[in-house]
Short mmCIF file of N, CA and C in Angstrom, two decimals:
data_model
loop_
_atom_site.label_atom_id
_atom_site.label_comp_id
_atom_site.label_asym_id
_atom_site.label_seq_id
_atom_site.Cartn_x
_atom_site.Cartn_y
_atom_site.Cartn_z
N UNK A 25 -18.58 -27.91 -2.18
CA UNK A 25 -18.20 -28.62 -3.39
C UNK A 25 -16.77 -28.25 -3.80
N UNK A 26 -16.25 -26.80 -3.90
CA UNK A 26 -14.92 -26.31 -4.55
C UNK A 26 -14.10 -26.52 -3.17
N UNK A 27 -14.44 -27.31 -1.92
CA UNK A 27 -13.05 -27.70 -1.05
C UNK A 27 -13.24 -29.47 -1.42
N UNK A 28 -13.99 -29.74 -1.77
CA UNK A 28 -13.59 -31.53 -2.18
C UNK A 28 -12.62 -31.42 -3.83
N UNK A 29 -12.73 -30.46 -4.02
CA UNK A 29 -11.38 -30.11 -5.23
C UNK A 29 -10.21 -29.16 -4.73
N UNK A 30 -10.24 -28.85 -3.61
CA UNK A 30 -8.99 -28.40 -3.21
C UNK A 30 -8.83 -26.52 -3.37
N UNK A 31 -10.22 -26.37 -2.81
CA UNK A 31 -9.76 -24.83 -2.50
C UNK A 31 -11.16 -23.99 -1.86
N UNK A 32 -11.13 -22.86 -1.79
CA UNK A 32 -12.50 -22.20 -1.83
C UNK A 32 -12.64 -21.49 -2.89
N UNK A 33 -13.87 -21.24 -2.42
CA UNK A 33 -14.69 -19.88 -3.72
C UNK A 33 -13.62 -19.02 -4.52
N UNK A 34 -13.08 -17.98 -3.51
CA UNK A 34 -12.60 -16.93 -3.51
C UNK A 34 -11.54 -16.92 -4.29
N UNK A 35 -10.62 -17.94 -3.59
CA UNK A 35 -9.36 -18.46 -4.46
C UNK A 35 -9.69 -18.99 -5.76
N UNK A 36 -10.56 -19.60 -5.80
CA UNK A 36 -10.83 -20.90 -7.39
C UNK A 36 -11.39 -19.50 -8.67
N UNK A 37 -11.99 -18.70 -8.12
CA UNK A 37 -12.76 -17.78 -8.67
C UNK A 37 -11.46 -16.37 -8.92
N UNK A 38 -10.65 -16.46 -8.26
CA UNK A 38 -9.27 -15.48 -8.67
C UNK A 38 -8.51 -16.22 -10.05
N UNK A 39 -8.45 -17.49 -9.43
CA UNK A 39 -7.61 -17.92 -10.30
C UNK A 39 -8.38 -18.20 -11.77
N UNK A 40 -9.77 -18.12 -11.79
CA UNK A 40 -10.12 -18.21 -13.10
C UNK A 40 -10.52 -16.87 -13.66
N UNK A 41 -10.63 -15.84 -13.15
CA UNK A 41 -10.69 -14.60 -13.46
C UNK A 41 -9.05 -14.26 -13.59
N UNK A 42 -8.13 -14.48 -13.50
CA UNK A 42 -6.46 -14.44 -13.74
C UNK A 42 -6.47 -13.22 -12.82
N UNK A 43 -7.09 -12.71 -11.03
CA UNK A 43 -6.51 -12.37 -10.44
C UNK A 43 -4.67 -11.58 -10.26
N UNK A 44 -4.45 -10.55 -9.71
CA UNK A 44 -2.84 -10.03 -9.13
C UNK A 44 -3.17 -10.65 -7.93
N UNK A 45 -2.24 -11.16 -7.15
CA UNK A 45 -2.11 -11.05 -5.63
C UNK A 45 -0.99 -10.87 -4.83
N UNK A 46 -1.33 -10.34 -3.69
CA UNK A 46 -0.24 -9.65 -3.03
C UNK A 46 0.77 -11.20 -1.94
N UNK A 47 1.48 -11.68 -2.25
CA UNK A 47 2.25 -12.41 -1.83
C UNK A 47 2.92 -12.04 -0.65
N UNK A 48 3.24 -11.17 -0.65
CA UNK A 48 4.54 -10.76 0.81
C UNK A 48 4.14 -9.30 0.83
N UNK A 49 4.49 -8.76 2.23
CA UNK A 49 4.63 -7.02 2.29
C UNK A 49 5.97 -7.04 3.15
N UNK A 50 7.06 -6.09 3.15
CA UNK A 50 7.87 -6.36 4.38
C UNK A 50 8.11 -4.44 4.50
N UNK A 51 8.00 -4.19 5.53
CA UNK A 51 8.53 -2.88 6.00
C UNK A 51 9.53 -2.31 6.55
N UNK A 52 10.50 -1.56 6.28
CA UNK A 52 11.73 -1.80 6.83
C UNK A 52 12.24 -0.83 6.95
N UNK A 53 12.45 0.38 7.64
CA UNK A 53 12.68 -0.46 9.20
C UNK A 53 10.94 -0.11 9.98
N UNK A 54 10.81 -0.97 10.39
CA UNK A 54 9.53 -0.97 11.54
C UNK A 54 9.43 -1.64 12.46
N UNK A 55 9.66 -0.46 13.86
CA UNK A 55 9.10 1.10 13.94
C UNK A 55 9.89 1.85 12.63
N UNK A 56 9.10 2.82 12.71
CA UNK A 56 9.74 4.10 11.52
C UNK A 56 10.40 4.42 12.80
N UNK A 57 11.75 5.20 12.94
CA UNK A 57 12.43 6.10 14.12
C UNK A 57 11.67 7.53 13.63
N UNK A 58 12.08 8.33 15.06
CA UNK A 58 11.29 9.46 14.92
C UNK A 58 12.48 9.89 14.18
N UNK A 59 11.85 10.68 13.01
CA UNK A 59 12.75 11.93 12.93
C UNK A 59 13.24 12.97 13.47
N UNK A 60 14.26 13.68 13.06
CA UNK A 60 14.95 15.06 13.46
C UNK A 60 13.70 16.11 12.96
N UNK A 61 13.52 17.01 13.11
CA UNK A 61 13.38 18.29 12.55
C UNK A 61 13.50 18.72 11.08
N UNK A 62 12.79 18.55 10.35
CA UNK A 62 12.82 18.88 8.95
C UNK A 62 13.88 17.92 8.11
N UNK A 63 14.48 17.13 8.72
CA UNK A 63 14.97 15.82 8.17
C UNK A 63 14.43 14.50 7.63
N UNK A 64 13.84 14.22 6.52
CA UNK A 64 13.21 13.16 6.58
C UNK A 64 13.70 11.71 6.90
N UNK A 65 13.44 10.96 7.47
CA UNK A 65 13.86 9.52 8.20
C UNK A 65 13.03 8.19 6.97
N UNK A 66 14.01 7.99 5.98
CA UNK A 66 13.52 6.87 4.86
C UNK A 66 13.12 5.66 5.41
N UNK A 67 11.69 5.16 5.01
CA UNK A 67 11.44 3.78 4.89
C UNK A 67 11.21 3.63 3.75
N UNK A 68 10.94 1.75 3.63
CA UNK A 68 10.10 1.32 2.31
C UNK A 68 9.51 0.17 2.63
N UNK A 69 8.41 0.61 1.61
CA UNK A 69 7.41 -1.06 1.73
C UNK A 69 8.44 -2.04 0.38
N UNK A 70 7.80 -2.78 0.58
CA UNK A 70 8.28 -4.11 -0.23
C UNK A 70 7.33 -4.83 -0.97
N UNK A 71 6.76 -4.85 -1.41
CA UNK A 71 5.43 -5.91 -1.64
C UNK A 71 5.86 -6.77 -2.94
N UNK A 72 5.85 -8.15 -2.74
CA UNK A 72 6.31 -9.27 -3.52
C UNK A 72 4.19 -9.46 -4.21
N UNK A 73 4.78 -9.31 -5.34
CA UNK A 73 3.06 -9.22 -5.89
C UNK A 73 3.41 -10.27 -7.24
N UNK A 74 2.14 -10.61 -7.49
CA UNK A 74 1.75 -11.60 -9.00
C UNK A 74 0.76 -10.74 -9.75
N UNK A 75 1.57 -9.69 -10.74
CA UNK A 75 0.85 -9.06 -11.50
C UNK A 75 0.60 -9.28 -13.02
N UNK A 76 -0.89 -9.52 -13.03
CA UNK A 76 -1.45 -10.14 -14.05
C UNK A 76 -1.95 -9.21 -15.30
N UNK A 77 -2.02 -8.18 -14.96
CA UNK A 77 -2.46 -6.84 -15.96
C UNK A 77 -1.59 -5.64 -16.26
N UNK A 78 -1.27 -5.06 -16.87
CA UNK A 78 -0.57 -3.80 -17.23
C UNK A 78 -0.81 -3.03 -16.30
N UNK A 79 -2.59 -2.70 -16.85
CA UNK A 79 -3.52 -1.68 -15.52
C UNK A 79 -3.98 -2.10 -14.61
N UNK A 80 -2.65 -2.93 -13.56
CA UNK A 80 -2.97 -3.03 -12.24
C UNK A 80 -2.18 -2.12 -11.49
N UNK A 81 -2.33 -1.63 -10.49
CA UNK A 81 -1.72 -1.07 -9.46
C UNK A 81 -2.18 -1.54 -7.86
N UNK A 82 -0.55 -0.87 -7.17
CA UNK A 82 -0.68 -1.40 -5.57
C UNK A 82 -1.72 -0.25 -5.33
N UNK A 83 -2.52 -0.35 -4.37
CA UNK A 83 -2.98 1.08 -3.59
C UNK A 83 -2.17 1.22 -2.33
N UNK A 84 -1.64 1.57 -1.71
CA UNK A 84 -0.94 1.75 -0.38
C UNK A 84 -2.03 2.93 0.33
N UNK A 85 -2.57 2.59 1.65
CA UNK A 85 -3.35 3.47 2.04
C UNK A 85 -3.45 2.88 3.77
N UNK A 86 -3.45 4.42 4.48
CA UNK A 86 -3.27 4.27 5.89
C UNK A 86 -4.93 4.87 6.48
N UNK A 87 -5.08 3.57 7.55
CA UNK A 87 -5.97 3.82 8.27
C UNK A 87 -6.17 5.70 8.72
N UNK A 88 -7.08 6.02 8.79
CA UNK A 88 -7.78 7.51 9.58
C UNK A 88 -8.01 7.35 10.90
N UNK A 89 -7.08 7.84 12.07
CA UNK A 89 -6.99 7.61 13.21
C UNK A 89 -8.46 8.48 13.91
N UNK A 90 -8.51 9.34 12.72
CA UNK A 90 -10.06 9.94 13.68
C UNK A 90 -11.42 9.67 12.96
N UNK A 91 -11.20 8.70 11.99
CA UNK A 91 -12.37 8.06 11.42
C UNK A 91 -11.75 6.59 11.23
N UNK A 92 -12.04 5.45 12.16
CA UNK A 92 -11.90 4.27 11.62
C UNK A 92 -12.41 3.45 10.44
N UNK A 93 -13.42 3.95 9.75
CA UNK A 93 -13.72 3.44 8.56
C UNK A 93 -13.42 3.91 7.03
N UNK A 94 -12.22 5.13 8.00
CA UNK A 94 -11.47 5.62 6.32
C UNK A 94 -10.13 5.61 6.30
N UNK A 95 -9.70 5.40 5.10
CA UNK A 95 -8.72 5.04 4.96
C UNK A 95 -7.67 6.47 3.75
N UNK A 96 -6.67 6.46 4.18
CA UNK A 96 -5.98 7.77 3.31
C UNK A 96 -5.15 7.14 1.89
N UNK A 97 -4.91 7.71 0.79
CA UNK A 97 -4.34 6.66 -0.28
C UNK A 97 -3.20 7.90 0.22
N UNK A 98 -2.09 6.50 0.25
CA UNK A 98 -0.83 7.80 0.14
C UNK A 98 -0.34 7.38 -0.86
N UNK A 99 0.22 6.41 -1.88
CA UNK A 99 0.22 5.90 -2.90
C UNK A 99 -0.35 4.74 -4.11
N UNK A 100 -0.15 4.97 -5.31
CA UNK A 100 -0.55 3.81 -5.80
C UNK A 100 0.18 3.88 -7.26
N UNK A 101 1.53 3.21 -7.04
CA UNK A 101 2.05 2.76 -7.98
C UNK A 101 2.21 1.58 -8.94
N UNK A 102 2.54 1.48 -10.33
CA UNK A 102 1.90 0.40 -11.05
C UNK A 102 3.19 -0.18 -11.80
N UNK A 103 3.92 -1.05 -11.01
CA UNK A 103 5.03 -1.59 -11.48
C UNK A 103 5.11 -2.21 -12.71
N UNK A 104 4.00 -2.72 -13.50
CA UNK A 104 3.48 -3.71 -14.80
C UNK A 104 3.42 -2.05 -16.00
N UNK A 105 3.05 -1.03 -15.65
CA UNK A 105 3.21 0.27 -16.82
C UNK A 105 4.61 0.82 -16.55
N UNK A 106 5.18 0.64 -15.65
CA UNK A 106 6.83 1.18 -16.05
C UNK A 106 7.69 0.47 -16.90
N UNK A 107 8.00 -0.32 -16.38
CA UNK A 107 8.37 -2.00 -16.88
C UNK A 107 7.72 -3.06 -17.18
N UNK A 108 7.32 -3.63 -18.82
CA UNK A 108 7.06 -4.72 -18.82
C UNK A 108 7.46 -6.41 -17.84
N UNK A 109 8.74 -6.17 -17.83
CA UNK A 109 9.69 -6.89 -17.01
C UNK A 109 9.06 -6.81 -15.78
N UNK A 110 8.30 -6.33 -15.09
CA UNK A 110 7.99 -6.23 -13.79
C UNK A 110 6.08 -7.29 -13.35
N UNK A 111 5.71 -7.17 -14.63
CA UNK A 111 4.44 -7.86 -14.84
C UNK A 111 4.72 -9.43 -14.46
N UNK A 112 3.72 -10.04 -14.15
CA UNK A 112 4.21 -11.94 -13.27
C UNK A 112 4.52 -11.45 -11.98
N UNK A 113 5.41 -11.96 -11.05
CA UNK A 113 5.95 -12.06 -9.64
C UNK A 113 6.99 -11.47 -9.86
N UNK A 114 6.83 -10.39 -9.14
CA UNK A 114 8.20 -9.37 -8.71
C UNK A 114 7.63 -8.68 -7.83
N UNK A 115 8.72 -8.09 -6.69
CA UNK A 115 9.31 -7.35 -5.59
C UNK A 115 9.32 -6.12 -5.92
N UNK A 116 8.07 -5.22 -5.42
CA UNK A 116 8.44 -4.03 -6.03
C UNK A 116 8.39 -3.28 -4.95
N UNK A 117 8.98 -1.96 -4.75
CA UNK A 117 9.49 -1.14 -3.19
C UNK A 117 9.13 0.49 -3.50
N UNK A 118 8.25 0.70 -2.72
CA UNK A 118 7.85 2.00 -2.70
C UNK A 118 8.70 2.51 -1.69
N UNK A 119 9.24 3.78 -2.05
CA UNK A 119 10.20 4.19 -1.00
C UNK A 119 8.91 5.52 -0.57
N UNK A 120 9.77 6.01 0.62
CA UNK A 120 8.71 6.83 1.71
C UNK A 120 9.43 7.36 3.11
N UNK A 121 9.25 8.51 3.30
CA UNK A 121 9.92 9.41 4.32
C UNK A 121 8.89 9.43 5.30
N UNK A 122 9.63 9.84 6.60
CA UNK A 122 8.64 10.42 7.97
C UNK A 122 9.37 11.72 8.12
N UNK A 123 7.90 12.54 8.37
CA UNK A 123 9.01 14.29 8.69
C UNK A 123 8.44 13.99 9.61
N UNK A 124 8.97 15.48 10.79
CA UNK A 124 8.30 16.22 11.59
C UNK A 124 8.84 17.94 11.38
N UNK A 125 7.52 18.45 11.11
CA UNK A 125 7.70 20.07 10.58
C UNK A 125 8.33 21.01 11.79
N UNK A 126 8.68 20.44 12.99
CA UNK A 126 8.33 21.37 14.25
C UNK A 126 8.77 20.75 15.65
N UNK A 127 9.62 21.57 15.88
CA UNK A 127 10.62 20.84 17.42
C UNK A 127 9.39 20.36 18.48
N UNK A 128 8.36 20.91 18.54
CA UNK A 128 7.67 20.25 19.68
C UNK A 128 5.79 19.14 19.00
N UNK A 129 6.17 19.01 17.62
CA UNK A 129 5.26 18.73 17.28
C UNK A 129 5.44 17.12 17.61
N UNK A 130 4.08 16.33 17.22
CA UNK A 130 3.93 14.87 18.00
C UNK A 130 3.37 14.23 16.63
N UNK A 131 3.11 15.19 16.02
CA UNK A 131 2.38 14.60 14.54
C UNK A 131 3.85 14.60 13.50
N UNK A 132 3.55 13.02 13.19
CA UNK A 132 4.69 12.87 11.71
C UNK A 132 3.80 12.66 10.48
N UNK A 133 4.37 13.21 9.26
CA UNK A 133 4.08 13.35 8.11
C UNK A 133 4.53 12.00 7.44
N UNK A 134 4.22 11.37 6.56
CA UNK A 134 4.71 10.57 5.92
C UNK A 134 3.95 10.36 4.24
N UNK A 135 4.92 10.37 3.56
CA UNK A 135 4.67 10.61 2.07
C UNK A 135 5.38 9.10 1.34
N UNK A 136 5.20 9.09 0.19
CA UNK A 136 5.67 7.51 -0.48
C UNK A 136 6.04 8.21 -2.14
N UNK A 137 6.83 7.89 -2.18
CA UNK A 137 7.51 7.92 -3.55
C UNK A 137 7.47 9.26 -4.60
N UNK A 138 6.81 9.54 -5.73
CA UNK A 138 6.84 10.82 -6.27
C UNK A 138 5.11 11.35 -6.26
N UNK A 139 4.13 10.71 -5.83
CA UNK A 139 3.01 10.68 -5.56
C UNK A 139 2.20 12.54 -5.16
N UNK A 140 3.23 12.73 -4.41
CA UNK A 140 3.26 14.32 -3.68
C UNK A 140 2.08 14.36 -2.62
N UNK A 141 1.62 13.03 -2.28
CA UNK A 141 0.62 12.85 -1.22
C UNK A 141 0.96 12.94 0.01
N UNK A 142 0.53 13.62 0.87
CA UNK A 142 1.07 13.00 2.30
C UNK A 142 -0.09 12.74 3.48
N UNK A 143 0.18 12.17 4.33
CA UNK A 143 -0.72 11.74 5.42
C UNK A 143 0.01 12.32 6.47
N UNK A 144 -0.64 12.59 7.77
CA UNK A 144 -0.14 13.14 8.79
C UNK A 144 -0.54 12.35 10.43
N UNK A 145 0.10 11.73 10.91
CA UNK A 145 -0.60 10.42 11.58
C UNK A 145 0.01 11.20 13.27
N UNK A 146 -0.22 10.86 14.50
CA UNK A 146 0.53 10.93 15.44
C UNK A 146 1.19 8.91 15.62
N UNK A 147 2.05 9.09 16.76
CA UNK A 147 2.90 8.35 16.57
C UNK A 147 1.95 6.88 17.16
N UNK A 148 2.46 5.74 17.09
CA UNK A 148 1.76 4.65 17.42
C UNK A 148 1.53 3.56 15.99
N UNK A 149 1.02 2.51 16.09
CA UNK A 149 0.55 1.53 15.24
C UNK A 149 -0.66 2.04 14.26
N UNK A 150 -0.45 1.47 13.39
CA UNK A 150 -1.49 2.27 12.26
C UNK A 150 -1.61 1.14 11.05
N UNK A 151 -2.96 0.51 11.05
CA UNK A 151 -3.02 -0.18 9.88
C UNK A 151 -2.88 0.52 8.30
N UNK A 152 -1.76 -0.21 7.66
CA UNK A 152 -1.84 -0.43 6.26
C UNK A 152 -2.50 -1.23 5.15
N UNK A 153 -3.53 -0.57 4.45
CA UNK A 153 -3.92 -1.50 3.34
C UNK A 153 -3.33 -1.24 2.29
N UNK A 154 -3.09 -2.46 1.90
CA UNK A 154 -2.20 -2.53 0.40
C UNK A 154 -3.04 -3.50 -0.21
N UNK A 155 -3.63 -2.74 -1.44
CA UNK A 155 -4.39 -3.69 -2.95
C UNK A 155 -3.64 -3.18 -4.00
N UNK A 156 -4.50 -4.71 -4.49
CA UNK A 156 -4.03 -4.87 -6.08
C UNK A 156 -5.35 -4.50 -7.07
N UNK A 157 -4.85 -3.17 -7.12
CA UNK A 157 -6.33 -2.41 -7.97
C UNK A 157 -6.43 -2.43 -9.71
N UNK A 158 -7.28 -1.97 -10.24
CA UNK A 158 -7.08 -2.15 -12.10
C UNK A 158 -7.63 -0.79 -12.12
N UNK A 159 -6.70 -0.31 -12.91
CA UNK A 159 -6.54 1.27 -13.04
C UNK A 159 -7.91 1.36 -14.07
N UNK A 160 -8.78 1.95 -13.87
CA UNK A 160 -10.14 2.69 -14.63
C UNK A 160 -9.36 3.15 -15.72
N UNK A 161 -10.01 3.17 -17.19
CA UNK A 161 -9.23 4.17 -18.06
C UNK A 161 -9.46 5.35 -17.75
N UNK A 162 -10.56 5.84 -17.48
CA UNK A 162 -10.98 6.91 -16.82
C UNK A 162 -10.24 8.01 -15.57
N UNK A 163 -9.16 7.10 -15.06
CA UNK A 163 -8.43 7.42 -14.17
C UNK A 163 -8.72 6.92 -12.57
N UNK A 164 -10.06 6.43 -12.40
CA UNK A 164 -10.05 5.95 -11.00
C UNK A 164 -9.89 4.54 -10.98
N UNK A 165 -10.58 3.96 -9.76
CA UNK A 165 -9.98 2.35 -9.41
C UNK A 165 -10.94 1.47 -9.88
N UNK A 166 -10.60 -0.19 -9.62
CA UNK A 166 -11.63 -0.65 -10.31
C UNK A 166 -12.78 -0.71 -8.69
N UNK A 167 -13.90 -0.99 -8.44
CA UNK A 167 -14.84 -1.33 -7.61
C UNK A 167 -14.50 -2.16 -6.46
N UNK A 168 -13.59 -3.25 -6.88
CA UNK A 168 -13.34 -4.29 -6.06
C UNK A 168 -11.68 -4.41 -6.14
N UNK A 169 -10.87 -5.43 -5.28
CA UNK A 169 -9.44 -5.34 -5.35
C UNK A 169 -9.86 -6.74 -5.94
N UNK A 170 -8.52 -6.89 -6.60
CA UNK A 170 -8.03 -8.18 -6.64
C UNK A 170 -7.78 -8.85 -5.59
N UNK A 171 -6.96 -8.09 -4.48
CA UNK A 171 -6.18 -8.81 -3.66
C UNK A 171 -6.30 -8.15 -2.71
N UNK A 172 -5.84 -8.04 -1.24
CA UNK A 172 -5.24 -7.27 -0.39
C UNK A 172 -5.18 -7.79 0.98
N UNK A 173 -4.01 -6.88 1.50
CA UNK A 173 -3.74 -7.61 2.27
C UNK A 173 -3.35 -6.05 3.71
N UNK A 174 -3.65 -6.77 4.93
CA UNK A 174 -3.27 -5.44 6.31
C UNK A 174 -2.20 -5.36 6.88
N UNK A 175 -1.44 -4.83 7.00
CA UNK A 175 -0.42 -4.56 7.79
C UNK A 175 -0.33 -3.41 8.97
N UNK A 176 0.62 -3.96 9.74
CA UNK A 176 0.81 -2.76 11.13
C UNK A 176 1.95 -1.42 10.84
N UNK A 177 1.82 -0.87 10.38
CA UNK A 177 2.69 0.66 10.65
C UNK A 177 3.17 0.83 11.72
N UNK A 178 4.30 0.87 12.28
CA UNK A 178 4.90 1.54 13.34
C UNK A 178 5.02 2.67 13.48
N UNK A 179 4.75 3.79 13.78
CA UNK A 179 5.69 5.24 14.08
C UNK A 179 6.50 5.99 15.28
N UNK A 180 7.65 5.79 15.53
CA UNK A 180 8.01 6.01 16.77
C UNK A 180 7.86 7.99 16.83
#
């Protein structure tokens, strides 16, 4: 019935619940280059989002290479509580380093913004999930995302 009006469930049911959604992600540069030795090597995500709530936030979180059904939060920043100005459609950029602690190590570290989280991945492709979560007053997430969307991680 809701595609002889021009959509599905999912969508028709975002848009009447006033849904965030994640529009664009861009990663840059990807591959991450390996780093030097206690040098960190800067990336950033990008995510072009439609944020509809104050207490929404991105979650940024990397697949668990030795558990595929978990996932690590390395950030979750909330561009709509820093800046009003940032709430609606805007481009917001989590910045984020790759270390390596150790001349012969194979494992890179990678952390995102002031968060103080880090994940520790070896090198290769690594899915990214990025949602659009509603911050609990309580301090945790809401149950369900608004939005989200996967991406590939590079790590050289």
């Amino acid at each position: 019935m809701l595609s002889a009006c021009g959509g599905n469930f999912n969508d028709k049911l975002g848009e009447i619940l006033n849904e965030s959604k994640i529009l664009s992600v861009n990663i840059t540069p990807n591959p991450i280059p390996k780093p030097n030795v206690n040098t960190p090597t800067p990336f950033s995500i990008k995510v072009k989002v439609d944020i509809t709530s104050v207490f929404d936030v991105i979650t940024v979180n990397l697949k668990n290479p030795a558990n595929s059904d978990q996932y690590s939060l390395l950030a979750y920043p909330s561009p709509c509580m820093t800046s009003s100005s940032a709430c609606g459609v805007t481009t917001y950029e989590i910045l984020c380093d790759s270390y390596i602690a150790e001349n012969n190590s194979t494992l890179r570290t990678l952390s995102c913004g002031d968060m103080k989280r880090a994940v520790t991945l070896p090198p290769g492709t690594h899915p990214m999930l990025l949602e659009v979560r509603h911050l609990d007053i309580l301090g945790g997430f809401s149950k369900f995302a608004d939005d989200s969307t996967t991406v590939n991680l590079l790590i050289q």
